Amino acid sequence: MALGEHVTTFSARQVRADTPMLRRVVNGRAITYLDSASSSLPPRAVIEAISRYYELHHANVHRGVYTTANEATAIFEGAREAIAAFINAPGGADEIVFTHGTTESFNLIARSWGAANLGAGDVVLVSEMEHHANIVPWFQLRETTGIEVRFIPVTDDFRLDLSNIDELMRGVKLLSVTGMSNVLGTINPIAELAGIAHRHGALIAVDAAQSVAHLATDVRASNVDFLAFSGHKMLGPTGIGVLWARREILADMPPFLGGGGMILDVRTDGYVPAAGPTRFEAGTPAIAESAGLAAAVRYLSALGMDHVAAHEHDLTIDALTRLESEFSGRVRIIGPADAHARGGVLSLDVEGVHPHDVAQILDQYGVCVRPGHHCAKPLMRRFGLAATARASFGPYSLTSDTDVLIEALGEAVSLFG
Amino acid sequence: MALGEHVTTFSARQVRADTPMLRRVVNGRAITYLDSASSSLPPRAVIEAISRYYELHHANVHRGVYTTANEATAIFEGAREAIAAFINAPGGADEIVFTHGTTESFNLIARSWGAANLGAGDVVLVSEMEHHANIVPWFQLRETTGIEVRFIPVTDDFRLDLSNIDELMRGVKLLSVTGMSNVLGTINPIAELAGIAHRHGALIAVDAAQSVAHLATDVRASNVDFLAFSGHKMLGPTGIGVLWARREILADMPPFLGGGGMILDVRTDGYVPAAGPTRFEAGTPAIAESAGLAAAVRYLSALGMDHVAAHEHDLTIDALTRLESEFSGRVRIIGPADAHARGGVLSLDVEGVHPHDVAQILDQYGVCVRPGHHCAKPLMRRFGLAATARASFGPYSLTSDTDVLIEALGEAVSLFG
Amino acid sequence: MSNLDDLYREIILDHYRTPRNRGELASPPAVRVEGFNPLCGDELVVYLNVDNGVVTDIKLSGHGCSISQASSSMMSVAVKGKAVVEVHAIIDRFKEMMTLKERSLDDQGEPIILDLRTLGEIAALAGVVKFPVRIKCATLAWNTLAQALADVAPS
Amino acid sequence: MSNLDDLYREIILDHYRTPRNRGELASPPAVRVEGFNPLCGDELVVYLNVDNGVVTDIKLSGHGCSISQASSSMMSVAVKGKAVVEVHAIIDRFKEMMTLKERSLDDQGEPIILDLRTLGEIAALAGVVKFPVRIKCATLAWNTLAQALADVAPS
Ligand SMILES: Cc1ncc(COP(=O)(O)O)c(C=O)c1O
Ligand SMILES: Cc1ncc(COP(=O)(O)O)c(C=O)c1O
């Protein structure tokens, strides 16, 4: 799809105007924010939803009878509904568990569902392109249960290697994979993987931390079982995330953390856990953050996730082409070279310049890119890299961002000549 | 101390003017907020610190090289320092672990320190006046380790019954008690309890969720080992809390949740955890919330915690006296009748009127009180109550709040006459 | 405080102060079901005897706020001696009343008229819908009753 | 981009492009210590031979950014052949340089004058203090060296 097609309904310039952070000046230059894969920049509507909450409605949720406690509860429970609609959860708001981020969501799956359903020899199949959030919790579970953690290899062209998948699926109880790689940009075939998992009698969990902000998400259509994502990567606030799981699965999961809110009863000799998503939400939840996340979801819905995806696709094609032609091979992209089934994450390997130095030099131009292993060390090892300098797009990105990126990369290349 | 003594340095009216929520009108009346024990109302400075963060400095922390990532990291790490100073942590910022609230802090103690140091037969001694946050995690640990969870009884005059404490301490590895009861208002003798615990070779953890917002906290002076509290109860944001522990203790604790940020290295066959507080902070932390919490701590420090405590003490004495004289016994206070070593939490038992109805009627007067078991069911059982209607003060409270409370309680009493 | 008057009708306060059918029934033969409202700690135990498709006796114990207590007391009066099919109909009508909430127009934009007369004095609970948090208090008894009916062994 | 020039002095780029003393030493007898900067993934291995209180040989392997690589390369040149006591003094002076950060006045308000000449070409790393996140890159080699010296068995 060409940029022109969306122009009537979606305007990246408008998104940019809505985003206060993009007025920043850094080292004498207007900011060029290319780190949305790390954390996205919230629009004014999200920031104001949070302020408005604290100024007008703040109270602890649940168990309140007074007016503002009801308002706070309505905001909090309303956020659950907004999110359920955004991902098309078949069971609605009751399937939305608030966590503090993708990482906590995976720990919840591992320690609640995993500890209850997996034992020695059972296999959790992840992939070599997973973020640590979808690796370490399984290693931790392995320590206590003796499960096996197996890895789907990644091909030389940066895709999941599914050539041997039926073999890999032996003994697998859970297939847990990312919807979109935060290093490579690779978009994985989730609906297909769900079919494979179910055919083998396994469940499938999807790390949607990246994908949910850049592609339309429909858990009903993709037929997955668990979905985890973070507010701060989808124009929302820090401190909040989501675990979605099918109602039947959630219903049988034991509690995760213990405390107030997640119980029906506590005696000096034991406790009875609550039903529904609150069973997994011990303690005072992220209430203001839920208001912010609901605003983010409304904002993204108004943009239209298909338009966001198409816009970022256009930016990615343009950037891939120009990086190739400008630097004739001195800047290598660690990720699929063709724009098919890939998102706007560009991991750069600049010949002779360490990613740390790339990022430092780019900062002088106001360009924000992130150097490092991006919490995906097994993937870095797979490709023999210690780090990359990663540039990534958001709905507010423009081709002019790529212009500045290329200008600054030119300086890096010439400085280290 | 009389109100007049603090007037020159501390002004509750100024705090009120600083607090946007207190401009709310509810059911045609100005709001009378008496639910600070549930959640406190943040001043404008806190709300603005959060907005300013999102508008000017937002980026993911750590591993960033670009300017705004450094700013965000400086804000986040600066918050650790502000909090360390606020509680006088001997080891400084390295002892401050960010969690998402008191509840998560206790789960962290139980699952990291507890799972590593406690085994079958070891005793965790809590009290009958604990919040579920300091009970359920121990019950959960009991399921996996076979520890014993023992309760310090509460006397008929609502104090910890320490008459038999040396007997109770047998086999105890951890004494875990609240600094101030969220139901009774009772302030516990923490320094004395620390002495007892240490004399018996045990450690002491303190639930400071209530106390930290109403009394000066000094972990060095009280000589405790763990301290847990929540941002939203100390004029700060939701979604963030703190676990403080002595550096030597933290150094030996295994990780809690797994994911990015808490590792040194991840391979396909295992992982190496990081050192310092980040070992316990898996995933993107509550960054904006840390900015808000630092602002809250600065705000409270400027007020002076001793002034806050004295002000609330005065309000409490006044309210206890007037509730007694106005309702001559029809309104009973579930908590110490004398104002000695008690905070501004007034759990009301109105003869013949269920707490739910009390709160409903009070709401018509714009009065916010919370009915329920306040996540302290063992305590409610101890006193044969299903619920109380709890009124609680904050630094912005005035005797005029007590006026409205008494007016509205009069209606409740007469309606159910 | 006209709002409060909608909630705390005299008949409600009367049932709260003088609850009907308090007590227990030997179980078995009675069906015994516990209801619980975790939000406010209300607890209700319903004892139910059904013979030949008729609710021959009902007793209640537990504790709760005025709304949950009055609602259960009124319920016990309304269903005692009634045929089970009739009881189901009353439960349905009660729940319908509780779901009206702020809606006053139906899908076609016509005003919704609920014939409260068929509910007898239970209609006094209609004011609860203006206080959404209290709806759970009012419905606790009815949900527990429905559970008890489901637990009655098919005759 | 004058700021960048402070950071990327020609001598630094030279050490980065042509690192000195790369390689390994048989261990034992050499002490082998790994240094790690989790923030950027830099890894450094220092091999150290100390005889009679003198650093007789040093080799480095690993990978990292220009600053960490140049710093380790310069360090190896600076310490090779030096007495251990002298090496400790160089480490101290280097660390002092890295902690100056934005401070330019001492406690008495006098300008701090660090005699960079005693550091030789290492002084070129002084510009790093203007880039606080990079300080860890510059100090990695020195911390690892200090660790290696500590590991040398007392003779
Ligand atoms: C004494 C006490 N402990 C623990 C908590 C739990 O705090 P949070 O819900 O913020 O985790 C509370 C607040 O409800 C409390 O009052
Ligand atoms: C693919 C992926 N999974 C998981 C995470 C972890 O998310 P969070 O740090 O918000 O818990 C991230 C973000 O860093 C990510 O990109």
mmCIF file of C-alpha atoms in Angstrom, chain B residues 158 323-324 327 329-335 346-351 383-385 388-389:
data_model
loop_
_atom_site.group_PDB
_atom_site.id
_atom_site.type_symbol
_atom_site.label_atom_id
_atom_site.label_comp_id
_atom_site.label_asym_id
_atom_site.label_seq_id
_atom_site.Cartn_x
_atom_site.Cartn_y
_atom_site.Cartn_z
ATOM 1 C CA PHE B 158 -6.228 -3.011 70.246
ATOM 2 C CA LEU B 323 -17.423 11.359 68.251
ATOM 3 C CA GLU B 324 -17.666 10.174 71.837
ATOM 4 C CA PHE B 327 -23.059 10.007 69.860
ATOM 5 C CA GLY B 329 -21.745 5.351 72.659
ATOM 6 C CA ARG B 330 -23.814 4.772 69.527
ATOM 7 C CA VAL B 331 -20.661 5.200 67.464
ATOM 8 C CA ARG B 332 -17.934 2.911 68.714
ATOM 9 C CA ILE B 333 -14.306 3.278 67.611
ATOM 10 C CA ILE B 334 -12.614 -0.023 66.762
ATOM 11 C CA GLY B 335 -9.151 1.011 67.829
ATOM 12 C CA LEU B 346 -10.940 5.743 62.824
ATOM 13 C CA SER B 347 -12.817 2.516 62.251
ATOM 14 C CA LEU B 348 -16.418 3.212 63.134
ATOM 15 C CA ASP B 349 -19.023 0.751 64.301
ATOM 16 C CA VAL B 350 -22.364 2.537 64.241
ATOM 17 C CA GLU B 351 -24.952 0.754 66.326
ATOM 18 C CA PHE B 383 -13.263 -8.576 67.123
ATOM 19 C CA GLY B 384 -16.308 -10.406 65.796
ATOM 20 C CA LEU B 385 -16.945 -7.873 63.051
ATOM 21 C CA THR B 388 -16.294 -1.304 59.770
ATOM 22 C CA ALA B 389 -16.768 2.110 58.190
#
